[in-house]
Short mmCIF file of C-alpha atoms and ligand atoms in Angstrom, two decimals:
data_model
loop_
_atom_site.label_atom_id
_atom_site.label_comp_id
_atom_site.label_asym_id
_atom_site.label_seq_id
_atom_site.Cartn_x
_atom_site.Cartn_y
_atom_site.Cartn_z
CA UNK A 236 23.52 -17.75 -16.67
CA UNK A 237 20.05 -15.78 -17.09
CA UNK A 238 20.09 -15.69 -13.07
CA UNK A 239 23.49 -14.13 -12.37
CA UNK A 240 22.44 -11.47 -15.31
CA UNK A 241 19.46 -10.89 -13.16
CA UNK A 242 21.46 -10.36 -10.10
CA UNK A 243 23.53 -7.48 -12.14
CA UNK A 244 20.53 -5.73 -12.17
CA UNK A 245 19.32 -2.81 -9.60
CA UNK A 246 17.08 -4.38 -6.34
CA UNK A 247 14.53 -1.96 -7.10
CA UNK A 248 14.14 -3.07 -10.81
CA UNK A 249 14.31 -6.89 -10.06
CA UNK A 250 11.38 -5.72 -7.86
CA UNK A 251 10.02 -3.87 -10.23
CA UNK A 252 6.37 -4.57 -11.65
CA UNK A 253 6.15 -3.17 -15.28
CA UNK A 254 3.26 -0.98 -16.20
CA UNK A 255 0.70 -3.24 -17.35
CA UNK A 256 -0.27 -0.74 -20.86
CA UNK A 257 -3.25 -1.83 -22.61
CA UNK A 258 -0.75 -3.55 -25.77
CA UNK A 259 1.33 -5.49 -23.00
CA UNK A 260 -2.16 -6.84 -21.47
CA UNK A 261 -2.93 -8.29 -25.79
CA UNK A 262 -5.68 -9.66 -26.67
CA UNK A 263 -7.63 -10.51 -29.77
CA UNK A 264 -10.34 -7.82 -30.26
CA UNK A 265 -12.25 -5.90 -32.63
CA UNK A 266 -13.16 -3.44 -30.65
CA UNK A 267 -10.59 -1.88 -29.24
CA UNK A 268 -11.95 0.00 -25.58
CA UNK A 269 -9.07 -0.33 -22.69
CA UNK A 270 -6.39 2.08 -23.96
CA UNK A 271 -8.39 5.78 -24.44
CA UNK A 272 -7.31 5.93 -27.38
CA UNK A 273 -9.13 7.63 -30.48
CA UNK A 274 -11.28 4.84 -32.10
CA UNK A 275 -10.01 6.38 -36.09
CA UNK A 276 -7.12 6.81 -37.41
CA UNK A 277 -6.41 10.67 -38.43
CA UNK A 278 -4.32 10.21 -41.80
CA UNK A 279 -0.84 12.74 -41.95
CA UNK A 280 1.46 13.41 -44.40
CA UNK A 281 5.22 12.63 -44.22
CA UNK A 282 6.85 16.27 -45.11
CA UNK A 283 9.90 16.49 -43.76
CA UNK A 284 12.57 13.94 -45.97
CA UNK A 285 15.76 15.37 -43.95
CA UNK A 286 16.14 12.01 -42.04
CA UNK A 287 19.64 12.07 -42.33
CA UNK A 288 20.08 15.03 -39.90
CA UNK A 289 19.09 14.74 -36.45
CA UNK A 290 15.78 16.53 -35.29
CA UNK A 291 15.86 19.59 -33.38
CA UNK A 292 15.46 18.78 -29.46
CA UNK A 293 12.18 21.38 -29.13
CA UNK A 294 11.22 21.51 -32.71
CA UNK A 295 10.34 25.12 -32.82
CA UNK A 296 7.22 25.14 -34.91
CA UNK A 297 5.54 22.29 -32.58
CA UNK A 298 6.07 24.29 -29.66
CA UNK A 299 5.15 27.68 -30.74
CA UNK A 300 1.84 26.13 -32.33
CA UNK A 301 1.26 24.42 -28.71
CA UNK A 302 2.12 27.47 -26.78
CA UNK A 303 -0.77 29.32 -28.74
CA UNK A 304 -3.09 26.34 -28.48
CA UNK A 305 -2.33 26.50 -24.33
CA UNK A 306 -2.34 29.79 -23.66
CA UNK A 307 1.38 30.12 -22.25
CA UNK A 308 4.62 31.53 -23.53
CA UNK A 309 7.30 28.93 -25.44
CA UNK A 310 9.55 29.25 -22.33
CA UNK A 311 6.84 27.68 -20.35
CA UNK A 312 6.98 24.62 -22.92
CA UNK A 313 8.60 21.12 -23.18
CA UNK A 314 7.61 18.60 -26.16
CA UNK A 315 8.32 15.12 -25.06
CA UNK A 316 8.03 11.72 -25.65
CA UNK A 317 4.41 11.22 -24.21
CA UNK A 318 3.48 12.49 -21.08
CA UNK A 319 4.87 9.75 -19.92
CA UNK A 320 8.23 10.64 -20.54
CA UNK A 321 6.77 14.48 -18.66
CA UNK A 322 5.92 12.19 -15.47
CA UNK A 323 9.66 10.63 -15.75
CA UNK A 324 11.47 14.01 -16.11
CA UNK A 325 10.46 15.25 -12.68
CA UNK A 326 11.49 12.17 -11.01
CA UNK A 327 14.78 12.55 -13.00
CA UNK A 328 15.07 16.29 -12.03
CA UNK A 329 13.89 16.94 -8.72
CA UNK A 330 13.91 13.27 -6.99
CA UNK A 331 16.94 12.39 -5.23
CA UNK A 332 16.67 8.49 -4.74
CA UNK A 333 16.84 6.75 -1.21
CA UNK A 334 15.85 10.77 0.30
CA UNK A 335 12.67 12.03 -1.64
CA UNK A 336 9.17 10.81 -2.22
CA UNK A 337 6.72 11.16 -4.76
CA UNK A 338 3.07 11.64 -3.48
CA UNK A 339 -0.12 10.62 -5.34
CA UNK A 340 -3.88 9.54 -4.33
CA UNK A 341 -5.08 6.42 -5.78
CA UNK A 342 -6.99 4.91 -7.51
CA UNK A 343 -5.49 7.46 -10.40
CA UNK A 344 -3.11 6.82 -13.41
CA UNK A 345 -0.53 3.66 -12.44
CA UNK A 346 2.56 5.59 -14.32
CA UNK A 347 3.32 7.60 -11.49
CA UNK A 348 4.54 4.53 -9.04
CA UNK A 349 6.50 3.05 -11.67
CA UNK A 350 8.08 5.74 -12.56
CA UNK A 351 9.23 6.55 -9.04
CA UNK A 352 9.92 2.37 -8.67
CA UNK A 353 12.21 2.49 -11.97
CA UNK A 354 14.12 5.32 -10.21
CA UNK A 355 14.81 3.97 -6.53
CA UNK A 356 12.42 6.95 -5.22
CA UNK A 357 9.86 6.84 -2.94
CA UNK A 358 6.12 6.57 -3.93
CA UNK A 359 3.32 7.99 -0.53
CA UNK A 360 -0.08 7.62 -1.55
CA UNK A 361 -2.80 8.97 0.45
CA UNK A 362 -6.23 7.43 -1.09
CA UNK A 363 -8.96 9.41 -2.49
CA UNK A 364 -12.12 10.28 -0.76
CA UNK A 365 -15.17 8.41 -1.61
CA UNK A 366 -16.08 10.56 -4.23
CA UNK A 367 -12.64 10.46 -5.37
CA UNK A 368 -11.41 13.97 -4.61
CA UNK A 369 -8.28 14.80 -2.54
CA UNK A 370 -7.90 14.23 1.16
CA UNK A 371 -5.95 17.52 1.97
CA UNK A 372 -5.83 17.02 5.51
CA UNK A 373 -4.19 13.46 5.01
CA UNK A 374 -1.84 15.28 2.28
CA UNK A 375 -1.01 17.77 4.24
CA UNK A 376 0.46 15.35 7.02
CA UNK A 377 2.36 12.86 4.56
CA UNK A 378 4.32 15.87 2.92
CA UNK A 379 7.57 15.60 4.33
CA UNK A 380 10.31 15.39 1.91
CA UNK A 381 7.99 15.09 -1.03
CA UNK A 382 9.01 17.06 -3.90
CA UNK A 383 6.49 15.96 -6.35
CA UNK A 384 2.54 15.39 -6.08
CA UNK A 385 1.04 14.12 -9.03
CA UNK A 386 -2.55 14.94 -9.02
CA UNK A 387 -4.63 13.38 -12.20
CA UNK A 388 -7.30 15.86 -13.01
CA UNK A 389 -9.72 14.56 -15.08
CA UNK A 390 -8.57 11.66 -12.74
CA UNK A 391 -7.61 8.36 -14.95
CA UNK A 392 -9.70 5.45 -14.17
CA UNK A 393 -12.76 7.21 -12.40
CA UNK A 394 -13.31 10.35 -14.92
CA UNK A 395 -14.16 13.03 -12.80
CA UNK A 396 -12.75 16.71 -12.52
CA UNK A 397 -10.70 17.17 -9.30
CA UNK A 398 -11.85 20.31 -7.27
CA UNK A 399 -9.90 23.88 -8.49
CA UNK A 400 -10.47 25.18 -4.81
CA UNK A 401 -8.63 21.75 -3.27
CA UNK A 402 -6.03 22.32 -5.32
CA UNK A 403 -5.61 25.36 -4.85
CA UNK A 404 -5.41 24.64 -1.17
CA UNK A 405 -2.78 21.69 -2.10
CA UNK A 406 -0.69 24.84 -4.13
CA UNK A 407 -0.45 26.97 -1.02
CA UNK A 408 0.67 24.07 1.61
CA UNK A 409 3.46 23.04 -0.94
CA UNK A 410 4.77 26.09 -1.82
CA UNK A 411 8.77 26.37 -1.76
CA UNK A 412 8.64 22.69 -0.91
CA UNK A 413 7.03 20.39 -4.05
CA UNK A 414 5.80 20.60 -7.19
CA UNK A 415 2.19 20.27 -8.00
CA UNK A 416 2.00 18.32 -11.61
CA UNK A 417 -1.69 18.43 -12.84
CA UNK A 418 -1.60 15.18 -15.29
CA UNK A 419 -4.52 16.81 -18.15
CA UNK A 420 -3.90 14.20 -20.30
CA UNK A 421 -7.82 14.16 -21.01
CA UNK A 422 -8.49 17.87 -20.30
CA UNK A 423 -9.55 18.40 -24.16
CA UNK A 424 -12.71 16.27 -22.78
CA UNK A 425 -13.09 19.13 -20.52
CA UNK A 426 -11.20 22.18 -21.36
CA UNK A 427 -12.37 25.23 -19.09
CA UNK A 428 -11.03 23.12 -16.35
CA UNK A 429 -7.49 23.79 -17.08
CA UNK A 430 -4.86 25.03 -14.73
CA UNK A 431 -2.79 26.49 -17.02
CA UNK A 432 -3.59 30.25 -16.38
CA UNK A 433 -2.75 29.84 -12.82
CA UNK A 434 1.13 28.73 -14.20
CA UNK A 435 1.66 32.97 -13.00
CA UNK A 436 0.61 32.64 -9.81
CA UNK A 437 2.57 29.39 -8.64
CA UNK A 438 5.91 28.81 -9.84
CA UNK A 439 5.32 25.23 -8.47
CA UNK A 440 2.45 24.01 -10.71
CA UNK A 441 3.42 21.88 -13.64
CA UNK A 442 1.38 20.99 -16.07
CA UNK A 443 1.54 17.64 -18.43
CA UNK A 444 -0.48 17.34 -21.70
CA UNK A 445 -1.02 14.87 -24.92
CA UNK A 446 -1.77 14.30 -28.82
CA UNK A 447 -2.49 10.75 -27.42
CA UNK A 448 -6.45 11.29 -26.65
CA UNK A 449 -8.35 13.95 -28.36
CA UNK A 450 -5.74 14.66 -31.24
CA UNK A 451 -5.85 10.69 -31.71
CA UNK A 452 -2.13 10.51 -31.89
CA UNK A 453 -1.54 7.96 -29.41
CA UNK A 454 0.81 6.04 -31.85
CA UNK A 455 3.03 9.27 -32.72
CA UNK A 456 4.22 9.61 -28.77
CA UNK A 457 4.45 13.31 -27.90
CA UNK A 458 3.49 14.56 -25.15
CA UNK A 459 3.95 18.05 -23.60
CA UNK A 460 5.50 19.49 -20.50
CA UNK A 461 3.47 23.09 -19.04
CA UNK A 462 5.50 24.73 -16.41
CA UNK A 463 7.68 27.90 -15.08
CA UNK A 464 10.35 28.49 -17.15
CA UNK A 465 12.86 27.53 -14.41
CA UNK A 466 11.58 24.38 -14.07
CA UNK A 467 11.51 24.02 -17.71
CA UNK A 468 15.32 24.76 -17.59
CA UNK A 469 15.75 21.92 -15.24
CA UNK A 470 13.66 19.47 -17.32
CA UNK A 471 15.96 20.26 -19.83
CA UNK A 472 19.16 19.34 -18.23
CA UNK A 473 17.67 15.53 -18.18
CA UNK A 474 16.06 15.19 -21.49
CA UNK A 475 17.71 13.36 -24.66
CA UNK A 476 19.51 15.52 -26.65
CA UNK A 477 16.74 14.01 -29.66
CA UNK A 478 13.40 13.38 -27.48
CA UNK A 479 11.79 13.35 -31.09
CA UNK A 480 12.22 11.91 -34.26
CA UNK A 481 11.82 14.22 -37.27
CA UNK A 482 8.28 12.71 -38.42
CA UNK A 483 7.04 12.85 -35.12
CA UNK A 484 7.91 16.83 -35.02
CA UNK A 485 6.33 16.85 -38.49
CA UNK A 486 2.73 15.28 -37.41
CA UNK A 487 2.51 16.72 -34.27
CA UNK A 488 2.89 20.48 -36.62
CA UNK A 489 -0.01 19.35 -38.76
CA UNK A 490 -1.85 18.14 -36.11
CA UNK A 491 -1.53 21.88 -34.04
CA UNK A 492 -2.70 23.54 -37.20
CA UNK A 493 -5.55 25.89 -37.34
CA UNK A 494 -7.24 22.51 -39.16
CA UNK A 495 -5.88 20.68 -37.03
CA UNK A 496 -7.56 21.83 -33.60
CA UNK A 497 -10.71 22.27 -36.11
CA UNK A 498 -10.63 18.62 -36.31
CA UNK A 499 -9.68 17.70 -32.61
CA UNK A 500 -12.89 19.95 -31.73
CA UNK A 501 -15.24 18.19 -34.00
CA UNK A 502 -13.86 14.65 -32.86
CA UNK A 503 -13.89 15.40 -29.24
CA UNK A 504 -18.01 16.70 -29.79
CA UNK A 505 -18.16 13.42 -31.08
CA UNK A 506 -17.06 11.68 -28.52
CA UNK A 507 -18.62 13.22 -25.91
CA UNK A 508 -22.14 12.50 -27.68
CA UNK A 509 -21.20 9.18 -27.76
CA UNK A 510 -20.26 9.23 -23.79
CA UNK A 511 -23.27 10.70 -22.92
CA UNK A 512 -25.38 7.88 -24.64
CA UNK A 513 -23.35 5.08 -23.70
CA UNK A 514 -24.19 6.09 -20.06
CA UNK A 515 -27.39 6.79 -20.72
CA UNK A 516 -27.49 3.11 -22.08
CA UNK A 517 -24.87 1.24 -19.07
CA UNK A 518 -27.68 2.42 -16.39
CA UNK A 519 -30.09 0.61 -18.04
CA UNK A 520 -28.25 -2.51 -18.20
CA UNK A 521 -29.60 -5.25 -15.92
CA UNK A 522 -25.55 -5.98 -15.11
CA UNK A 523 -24.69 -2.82 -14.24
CA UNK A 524 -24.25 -1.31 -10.61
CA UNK A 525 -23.57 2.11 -10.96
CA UNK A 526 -22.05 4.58 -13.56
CA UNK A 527 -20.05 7.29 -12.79
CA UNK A 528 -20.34 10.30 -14.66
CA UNK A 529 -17.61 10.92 -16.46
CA UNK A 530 -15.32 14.70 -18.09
CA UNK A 531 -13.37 12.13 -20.09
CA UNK A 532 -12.94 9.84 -23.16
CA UNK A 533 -14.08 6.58 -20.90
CA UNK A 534 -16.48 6.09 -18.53
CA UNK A 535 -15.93 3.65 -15.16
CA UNK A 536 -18.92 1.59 -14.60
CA UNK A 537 -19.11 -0.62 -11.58
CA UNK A 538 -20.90 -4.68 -12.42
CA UNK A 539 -22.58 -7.36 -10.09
CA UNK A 540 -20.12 -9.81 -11.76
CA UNK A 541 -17.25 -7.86 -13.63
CA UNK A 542 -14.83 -10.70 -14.28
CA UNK A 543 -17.69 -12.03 -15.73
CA UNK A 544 -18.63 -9.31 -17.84
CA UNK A 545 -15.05 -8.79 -19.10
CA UNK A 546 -14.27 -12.49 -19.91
CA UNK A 547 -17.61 -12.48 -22.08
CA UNK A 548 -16.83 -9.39 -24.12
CA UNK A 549 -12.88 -10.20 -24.18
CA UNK A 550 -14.17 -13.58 -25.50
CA UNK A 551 -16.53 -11.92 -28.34
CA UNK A 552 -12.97 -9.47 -29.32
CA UNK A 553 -14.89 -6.26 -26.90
CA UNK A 554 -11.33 -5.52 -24.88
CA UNK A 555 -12.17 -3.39 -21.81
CA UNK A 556 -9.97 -2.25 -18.86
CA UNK A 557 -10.01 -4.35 -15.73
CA UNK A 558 -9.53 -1.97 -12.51
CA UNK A 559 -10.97 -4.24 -9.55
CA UNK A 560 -7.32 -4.17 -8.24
CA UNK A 561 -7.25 -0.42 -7.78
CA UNK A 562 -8.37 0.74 -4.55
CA UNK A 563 -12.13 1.06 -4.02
CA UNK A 564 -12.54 0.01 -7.47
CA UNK A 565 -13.70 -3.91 -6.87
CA UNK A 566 -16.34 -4.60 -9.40
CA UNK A 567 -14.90 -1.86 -11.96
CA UNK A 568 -14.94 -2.25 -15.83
CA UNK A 569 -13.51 1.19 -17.76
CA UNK A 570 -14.65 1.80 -21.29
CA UNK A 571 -13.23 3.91 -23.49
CA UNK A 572 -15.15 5.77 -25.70
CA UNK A 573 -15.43 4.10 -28.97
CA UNK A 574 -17.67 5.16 -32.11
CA UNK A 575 -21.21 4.90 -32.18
CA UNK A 576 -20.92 1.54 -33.29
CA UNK A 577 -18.59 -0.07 -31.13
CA UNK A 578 -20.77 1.65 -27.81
CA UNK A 579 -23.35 0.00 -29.24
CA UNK A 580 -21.79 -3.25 -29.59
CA UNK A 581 -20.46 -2.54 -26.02
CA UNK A 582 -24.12 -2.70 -24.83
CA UNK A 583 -25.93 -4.73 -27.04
CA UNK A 584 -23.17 -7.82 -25.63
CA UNK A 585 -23.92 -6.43 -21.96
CA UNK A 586 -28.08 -6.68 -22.71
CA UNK A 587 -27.18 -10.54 -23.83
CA UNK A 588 -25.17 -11.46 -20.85
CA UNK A 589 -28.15 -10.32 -18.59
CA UNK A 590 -31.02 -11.96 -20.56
CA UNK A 591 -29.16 -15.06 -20.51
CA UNK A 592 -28.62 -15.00 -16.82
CA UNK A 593 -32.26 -13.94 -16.07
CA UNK A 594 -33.34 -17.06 -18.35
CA UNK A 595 -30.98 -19.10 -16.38
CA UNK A 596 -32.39 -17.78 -12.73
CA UNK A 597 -35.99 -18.63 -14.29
CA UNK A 598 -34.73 -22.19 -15.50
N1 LIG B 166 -1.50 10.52 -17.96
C1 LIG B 166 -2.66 9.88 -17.96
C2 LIG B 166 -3.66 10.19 -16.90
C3 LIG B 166 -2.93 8.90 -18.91
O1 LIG B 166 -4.08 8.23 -18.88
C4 LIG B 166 -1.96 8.64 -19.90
C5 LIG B 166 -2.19 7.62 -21.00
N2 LIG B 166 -2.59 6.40 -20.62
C6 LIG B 166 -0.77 9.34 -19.85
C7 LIG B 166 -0.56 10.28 -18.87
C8 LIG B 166 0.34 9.07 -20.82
O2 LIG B 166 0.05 9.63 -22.04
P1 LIG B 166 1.06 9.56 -23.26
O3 LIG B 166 0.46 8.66 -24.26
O4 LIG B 166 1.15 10.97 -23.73
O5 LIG B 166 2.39 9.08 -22.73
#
């Protein structure tokens, strides 16, 4: 019975490996470092009680508040369900399935294939350099008949800024051709590297945001959508008539406050104090390979013996990211950014695992 149901379904979804998020992967932790999410809960209150009306598609106050925050007009602005559901749209609105390709340069963010898998459309990569910036030559000859490029900038797993000047270069080759979606999902972590005042000089460039990392919102699901506003008309076409629920609109208001952005400031100092020392403190780990700098809430460190590493602190309820089967990335553990605390905890378990193997090598 369950087979023949199976066989109802589309080739390309039978085929089709899920996105393996952080709360899919489980585990038992206490300290919670594979999802990049804020390590506190921010508390909200509940305001609006209309639930029995439905929500306004682009709740007005959520985008003019963002619009200010970002430094574009509200015609330049979708709110959506995550930036996920940003990364979907596009595929949705400019992809025609079985004739266009998406293009992307791994190892980045793993949305972007199954997005384009769940909707029958093409996904090129062309790999990153070794110091994981673009290959524009190699770009440049895989672009026919892509209409999107997703480029991750900071790049999700490795953390680092990709170049303004390469992608500016990347702008002018696809111009009338693709769009050029800059994923900032972390660019709070890093804000002066933001594309978003160059939305005027390329009606191509789209831009995707989130309350999910520095606003520590992951749970509320509301991303945001930066772009021309013809291309915002088109995203529009595809959306849900309700992409938000009325206490989602609500938070997301309080959370764009003047207070608001007060308190995303002070938490994202925070953070980034805490990066800097858990780096400082991974490079002198005996287990540890190499570090990679880092503009984001996580940092990528590569291990002598990751699977080790990561079984030991999954074991003791430290959950970090696994990316050894990412391109280039064999041997790479990504942390997220945790309080004080939990870095600490991150690296006092790490300073164990290598005594006890140096006592075992002198046994
Ligand atoms: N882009 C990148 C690079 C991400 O890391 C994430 C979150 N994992 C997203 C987009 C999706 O964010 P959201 O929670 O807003 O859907």
């Amino acid at each position: 019975m369950s087979n023949k149901i199976a066989a109802l379904a589309r080739a390309n979804v039978r085929a089709l490996t899920p996105y393996q998020s952080a709360r899919r992967l489980g585990g038992n932790g206490d300290v919670w470092l594979n999802a990049n999410e804020y390590p506190l809960a921010v508390p909200f209150d509940l305001r609006q009680q209309t639930l029995n009306r439905y929500p306004e598609c682009q709740p007005k106050q959520v985008i003019e508040r963002y619009a200010a925050y970002a430094g574009v007009t509200t015609d330049q602005l979708l709110v959506c369900r995550g930036a996920d559901e940003g990364i979907e749209l596009l595929i949705r609105a400019f992809c025609e399935p079985g004739k266009d390709a998406v293009l992307f340069c791994p190892p980045t963010y793993g949305m972007y294939h199954v997005s384009a898998e769940t909707f029958g459309v093409e996904h090129r990569t062309v790999a990153a350099r070794d110091n994981w910036q673009l290959n524009l030559p190699a770009i440049a000859a895989q672009l026919d008949g892509v209409k999107v490029v997703y480029v991750c900038s900071p790049n999700n797993p490795t953390g680092n800024v990709i170049n303004p000047d390469d992608i500016r270069q990347l702008l002018e080759m696809t111009r009338g051709k693709a769009l050029v979606v800059a994923d900032e999902a972390y660019i709070e972590f890093c804000p002066q590297a933001t594309l978003s005042s160059w939305l005027q000089d390329y009606p191509q460039l789209v831009i995707l945001r989130t309350l999910s990392k520095a606003f520590a919102l992951a749970g509320l699901r509301c991303g945001f959508t930066l772009a021309n506003a013809e291309v915002i008309e088109l995203l529009m076409k595809v959306i849900a008539p309700y992409p938000l629920s009325t206490p989602v609109a609500d938070i997301a208001a309080q959370a764009l406050s003047e207070q608001g952005l007060v308190l995303m400031r002070e938490h994202t100092r925070q953070l980034i104090a805490n990066r800097e020392k858990l780096i400082a403190d991974l490079r002198e780990c005996g287990c540890v390979e190499q570090v990679y700098n880092s503009d984001t809430n996580y940092v990528l460190a590569r291990f002598t013996n990751s699977s080790l590493v990561f079984k030991n602190l999954w074991d003791q309820g430290i959950i970090l990211r696994d990316q050894n089967t990412q391109p280039g990335l064999s041997g790479c553990l990504r942390i997220s950014i945790g309080t004080r605390e939990e870095c600490d905890r991150v690296i006092a378990a790490l300073q164990a695992l290598a005594g006890a193997s140096v006592s075992r090598e002198q046994a």
